[in-house]
Amino acid sequence: QVQLVQSGAEVREAGASVKVSCKASGYTFTNYGISWVRQAPGQGLEWMGSISGQTGDTNFAQKFQGRVTMTSDTTTTTAHMELRSLRSDDTAVYYCAKEGGGYGSGRRDFDYWGQGTLVTVSS
Amino acid sequence: EIVMTQSPATLSVSPGERVTLSCRASQSVSIYLAWYQQKPGQAPRLLIFGASTRPTGIPARFSGSGSGTEFSLTISSLQSEDFAVYYCHQYNTWPLTFGGGTKVEIK
């Protein structure tokens, strides 16, 4: 069965960086992209960006351009998201999510989600 | 970017009632629209993709409709486990965007 298992909670000071991992299993990793979505306390869902499992190409929301890096390791079937220059308003639960359709399908809904990683930024 | 607007923000309903949630896109997203359900402390769960397709395992009481800029999610008879927050999500155009959510609460 498909599983996305994320790394544990992190606490960082403002200005630092954080790297969150997402271990995928139960499907062909290179056939599907992974997106990162975050949720601040009591708030809605915010798409941060995605990485293609096939090509490694990335797309980011403009507000994170230059501050986020997304990578995927096909040997370990693990995706990583690094966010730099952290601010207090980056405090959120960060989710990885698998695209519902394969490469080129156009299906970029999210059929499986990780359990979430709480990142707390102290100022 | 495409702005997704959900209404209402909160819906108070009784179990067994039929409910309809709305989602409007600031420009056409064709049928590239998904709906998710999220309960407190849990990750979102995909309910509908392609505006009207239910993934395997999603109960038939959930249905989606619409295309272009106007979409709706209908729950035909609300069950106790359906009280949650519902989000729409367009994946037609980068950047992908979510609506602000509709909370369905017990009346």
CSV table of C-alpha atoms in Angstrom, one decimal:
chain,number,residue,atom,x,y,z
A,1,GLN,CA,0.0,0.0,0.0
A,2,VAL,CA,1.1,3.6,-0.7
A,3,GLN,CA,2.7,5.3,2.3
A,4,LEU,CA,4.4,8.6,2.8
A,5,VAL,CA,6.3,8.8,6.1
A,6,GLN,CA,7.7,12.1,7.1
A,7,SER,CA,10.5,13.1,9.5
A,8,GLY,CA,9.8,14.2,13.0
A,9,ALA,CA,9.0,17.6,14.5
A,10,GLU,CA,11.6,20.4,14.4
A,11,VAL,CA,12.2,23.5,16.3
A,12,ARG,CA,14.4,26.2,14.8
A,13,GLU,CA,15.3,29.8,15.7
A,14,ALA,CA,14.4,32.6,13.3
A,15,GLY,CA,16.9,32.9,10.4
A,16,ALA,CA,17.8,29.2,10.5
A,17,SER,CA,16.9,26.5,7.9
A,18,VAL,CA,15.0,23.3,8.2
A,19,LYS,CA,14.9,20.2,6.0
A,20,VAL,CA,11.9,17.8,6.1
A,21,SER,CA,12.0,14.4,4.5
A,22,CYS,CA,9.2,12.2,3.1
A,23,LYS,CA,9.9,8.5,2.5
A,24,ALA,CA,7.6,7.0,-0.1
A,25,SER,CA,6.8,3.4,-0.6
A,26,GLY,CA,4.2,1.2,-2.3
A,27,TYR,CA,4.3,2.7,-5.7
A,28,THR,CA,6.8,3.5,-8.5
A,29,PHE,CA,8.4,6.6,-7.1
A,30,THR,CA,9.7,8.0,-10.4
A,31,ASN,CA,6.2,7.9,-12.0
A,32,TYR,CA,4.6,10.5,-9.7
A,33,GLY,CA,5.4,13.9,-8.5
A,34,ILE,CA,5.3,15.1,-4.9
A,35,SER,CA,4.1,18.4,-3.7
A,36,TRP,CA,4.7,20.1,-0.3
A,37,VAL,CA,1.7,21.8,1.3
A,38,ARG,CA,1.8,23.6,4.6
A,39,GLN,CA,-0.8,24.6,7.2
A,40,ALA,CA,-0.2,27.3,9.8
A,41,PRO,CA,-2.0,26.8,13.1
A,42,GLY,CA,-5.8,27.2,12.7
A,43,GLN,CA,-5.3,28.1,9.0
A,44,GLY,CA,-6.0,26.6,5.6
A,45,LEU,CA,-3.8,24.7,3.2
A,46,GLU,CA,-1.0,26.4,1.3
A,47,TRP,CA,0.8,24.8,-1.7
A,48,MET,CA,4.5,25.5,-1.6
A,49,GLY,CA,5.8,23.7,-4.6
A,50,SER,CA,6.2,20.4,-6.3
A,51,ILE,CA,8.9,18.1,-7.8
A,52,SER,CA,8.5,15.7,-10.7
A,53,GLY,CA,9.4,12.2,-9.9
A,54,GLN,CA,10.3,11.6,-13.5
A,55,THR,CA,12.5,14.6,-14.3
A,56,GLY,CA,13.2,16.3,-11.0
A,57,ASP,CA,11.8,19.5,-12.4
A,58,THR,CA,10.3,21.8,-9.8
A,59,ASN,CA,7.6,24.4,-9.6
A,60,PHE,CA,7.2,26.8,-6.7
A,61,ALA,CA,4.7,29.2,-5.3
A,62,GLN,CA,6.2,32.7,-5.9
A,63,LYS,CA,6.3,33.5,-2.2
A,64,PHE,CA,8.8,30.7,-1.6
A,65,GLN,CA,11.0,31.3,-4.6
A,66,GLY,CA,14.6,31.6,-3.6
A,67,ARG,CA,13.9,30.4,-0.1
A,68,VAL,CA,12.9,26.7,-0.7
A,69,THR,CA,14.7,23.8,-2.3
A,70,MET,CA,12.9,20.5,-3.2
A,71,THR,CA,14.8,17.4,-4.1
A,72,SER,CA,14.1,13.8,-4.6
A,73,ASP,CA,16.4,10.8,-4.2
A,74,THR,CA,15.2,7.9,-6.5
A,75,THR,CA,17.6,5.5,-4.8
A,76,THR,CA,16.0,5.9,-1.4
A,77,THR,CA,12.5,7.0,-2.8
A,78,THR,CA,12.7,10.0,-0.5
A,79,ALA,CA,11.7,13.6,-1.2
A,80,HIS,CA,13.2,16.5,0.8
A,81,MET,CA,12.1,20.0,1.3
A,82,GLU,CA,14.4,22.6,2.7
A,83,LEU,CA,13.2,26.0,3.8
A,84,ARG,CA,15.7,28.7,4.6
A,85,SER,CA,15.7,32.1,6.4
A,86,LEU,CA,12.9,30.9,8.7
A,87,ARG,CA,10.5,33.4,10.2
A,88,SER,CA,8.0,33.0,13.0
A,89,ASP,CA,5.1,32.9,10.4
A,90,ASP,CA,6.7,29.7,8.9
A,91,THR,CA,5.5,27.9,12.0
A,92,ALA,CA,3.2,25.3,10.5
A,93,VAL,CA,2.6,21.6,9.8
A,94,TYR,CA,4.3,20.7,6.6
A,95,TYR,CA,2.9,17.9,4.5
A,96,CYS,CA,4.2,16.0,1.5
A,97,ALA,CA,1.6,14.7,-0.9
A,98,LYS,CA,1.7,12.4,-3.9
A,99,GLU,CA,0.2,13.4,-7.2
A,100,GLY,CA,-2.8,11.3,-8.2
A,101,GLY,CA,-1.8,10.9,-11.8
A,102,GLY,CA,1.4,9.7,-13.4
A,103,TYR,CA,3.9,11.8,-15.3
A,104,GLY,CA,2.2,13.7,-18.1
A,105,SER,CA,-1.3,12.7,-17.0
A,106,GLY,CA,-2.3,16.2,-15.9
A,107,ARG,CA,-3.6,14.9,-12.6
A,108,ARG,CA,-2.0,17.0,-10.0
A,109,ASP,CA,-4.5,16.3,-7.2
A,110,PHE,CA,-3.1,14.6,-4.2
A,111,ASP,CA,-4.3,11.1,-3.5
A,112,TYR,CA,-1.9,10.3,-0.6
A,113,TRP,CA,-0.5,12.5,2.1
A,114,GLY,CA,2.2,12.2,4.7
A,115,GLN,CA,1.4,12.4,8.3
A,116,GLY,CA,2.7,16.0,8.6
A,117,THR,CA,5.8,17.5,10.2
A,118,LEU,CA,5.4,20.3,12.7
A,119,VAL,CA,8.0,23.0,12.3
A,120,THR,CA,8.1,25.6,15.1
A,121,VAL,CA,10.1,28.7,14.6
A,122,SER,CA,11.0,30.8,17.6
A,123,SER,CA,11.9,34.4,17.4
B,1,GLU,CA,-2.4,33.1,-9.7
B,2,ILE,CA,-5.9,31.6,-9.6
B,3,VAL,CA,-7.8,32.5,-6.5
B,4,MET,CA,-10.2,29.9,-5.2
B,5,THR,CA,-13.1,31.2,-3.1
B,6,GLN,CA,-15.2,28.8,-1.0
B,7,SER,CA,-18.6,29.5,0.5
B,8,PRO,CA,-19.9,29.5,3.1
B,9,ALA,CA,-17.0,29.6,5.5
B,10,THR,CA,-19.0,27.7,8.1
B,11,LEU,CA,-22.1,25.5,7.6
B,12,SER,CA,-24.1,24.3,10.6
B,13,VAL,CA,-26.1,21.2,9.7
B,14,SER,CA,-27.9,18.3,11.4
B,15,PRO,CA,-27.0,14.7,10.7
B,16,GLY,CA,-29.0,13.3,7.8
B,17,GLU,CA,-29.3,16.6,6.0
B,18,ARG,CA,-28.1,17.2,2.4
B,19,VAL,CA,-25.4,19.8,2.1
B,20,THR,CA,-23.8,21.6,-0.8
B,21,LEU,CA,-20.5,23.4,-0.6
B,22,SER,CA,-19.4,25.9,-3.2
B,23,CYS,CA,-16.1,26.8,-4.8
B,24,ARG,CA,-15.4,29.5,-7.3
B,25,ALA,CA,-12.3,30.0,-9.4
B,26,SER,CA,-11.1,33.5,-10.4
B,27,GLN,CA,-10.5,32.1,-13.9
B,28,SER,CA,-11.4,28.8,-15.7
B,29,VAL,CA,-9.7,25.6,-14.3
B,30,SER,CA,-11.6,23.4,-16.7
B,31,ILE,CA,-12.3,20.2,-14.7
B,32,TYR,CA,-9.0,20.2,-12.9
B,33,LEU,CA,-10.6,20.6,-9.5
B,34,ALA,CA,-10.3,18.4,-6.4
B,35,TRP,CA,-12.0,18.3,-3.0
B,36,TYR,CA,-10.5,17.2,0.2
B,37,GLN,CA,-11.8,16.5,3.7
B,38,GLN,CA,-9.7,17.3,6.8
B,39,LYS,CA,-10.4,16.4,10.4
B,40,PRO,CA,-8.6,17.9,13.3
B,41,GLY,CA,-5.0,16.6,13.7
B,42,GLN,CA,-5.2,14.6,10.4
B,43,ALA,CA,-3.9,15.0,7.0
B,44,PRO,CA,-6.4,15.9,4.2
B,45,ARG,CA,-8.1,13.1,2.4
B,46,LEU,CA,-8.9,13.2,-1.3
B,47,LEU,CA,-12.7,13.0,-1.9
B,48,ILE,CA,-13.1,14.1,-5.5
B,49,PHE,CA,-10.8,14.7,-8.5
B,50,GLY,CA,-11.5,15.8,-12.0
B,51,ALA,CA,-14.4,17.8,-10.5
B,52,SER,CA,-16.7,14.8,-10.3
B,53,THR,CA,-14.7,11.5,-9.9
B,54,ARG,CA,-14.6,9.7,-6.6
B,55,PRO,CA,-11.5,7.7,-5.8
B,56,THR,CA,-11.9,4.1,-4.8
B,57,GLY,CA,-13.2,3.9,-1.2
B,58,ILE,CA,-15.0,7.2,-1.1
B,59,PRO,CA,-18.6,6.8,-0.2
B,60,ALA,CA,-21.2,7.5,-2.8
B,61,ARG,CA,-22.9,10.1,-0.7
B,62,PHE,CA,-20.1,12.5,-1.8
B,63,SER,CA,-20.5,13.9,-5.2
B,64,GLY,CA,-18.9,16.7,-7.1
B,65,SER,CA,-20.0,18.8,-10.1
B,66,GLY,CA,-19.1,21.8,-12.1
B,67,SER,CA,-16.5,23.0,-14.6
B,68,GLY,CA,-14.8,26.2,-15.6
B,69,THR,CA,-15.2,28.5,-12.6
B,70,GLU,CA,-18.1,27.2,-10.6
B,71,PHE,CA,-17.9,23.9,-8.6
B,72,SER,CA,-19.9,22.2,-5.9
B,73,LEU,CA,-19.5,19.3,-3.5
B,74,THR,CA,-22.7,17.7,-2.3
B,75,ILE,CA,-23.0,15.3,0.7
B,76,SER,CA,-26.4,13.6,0.2
B,77,SER,CA,-27.0,12.6,3.8
B,78,LEU,CA,-24.6,13.9,6.4
B,79,GLN,CA,-23.1,11.3,8.7
B,80,SER,CA,-21.4,12.0,12.0
B,81,GLU,CA,-18.0,11.3,10.6
B,82,ASP,CA,-18.5,14.0,7.9
B,83,PHE,CA,-18.2,16.9,10.2
B,84,ALA,CA,-14.9,18.4,9.1
B,85,VAL,CA,-13.3,21.1,7.0
B,86,TYR,CA,-13.5,20.8,3.2
B,87,TYR,CA,-11.1,22.3,0.8
B,88,CYS,CA,-11.2,22.7,-3.0
B,89,HIS,CA,-8.0,22.7,-5.0
B,90,GLN,CA,-7.3,23.7,-8.6
B,91,TYR,CA,-4.5,21.9,-10.4
B,92,ASN,CA,-5.1,23.3,-13.9
B,93,THR,CA,-2.5,26.1,-13.7
B,94,TRP,CA,0.7,26.7,-11.8
B,95,PRO,CA,0.8,27.8,-9.0
B,96,LEU,CA,-1.6,25.2,-7.6
B,97,THR,CA,-4.0,26.8,-5.2
B,98,PHE,CA,-6.5,25.9,-2.5
B,99,GLY,CA,-9.7,27.5,-1.4
B,100,GLY,CA,-9.9,28.8,2.2
B,101,GLY,CA,-12.1,25.9,3.3
B,102,THR,CA,-15.6,25.4,4.5
B,103,LYS,CA,-16.2,24.0,8.0
B,104,VAL,CA,-19.1,21.7,8.4
B,105,GLU,CA,-20.2,21.7,12.0
B,106,ILE,CA,-23.0,20.1,14.0
B,107,LYS,CA,-26.1,22.2,14.3
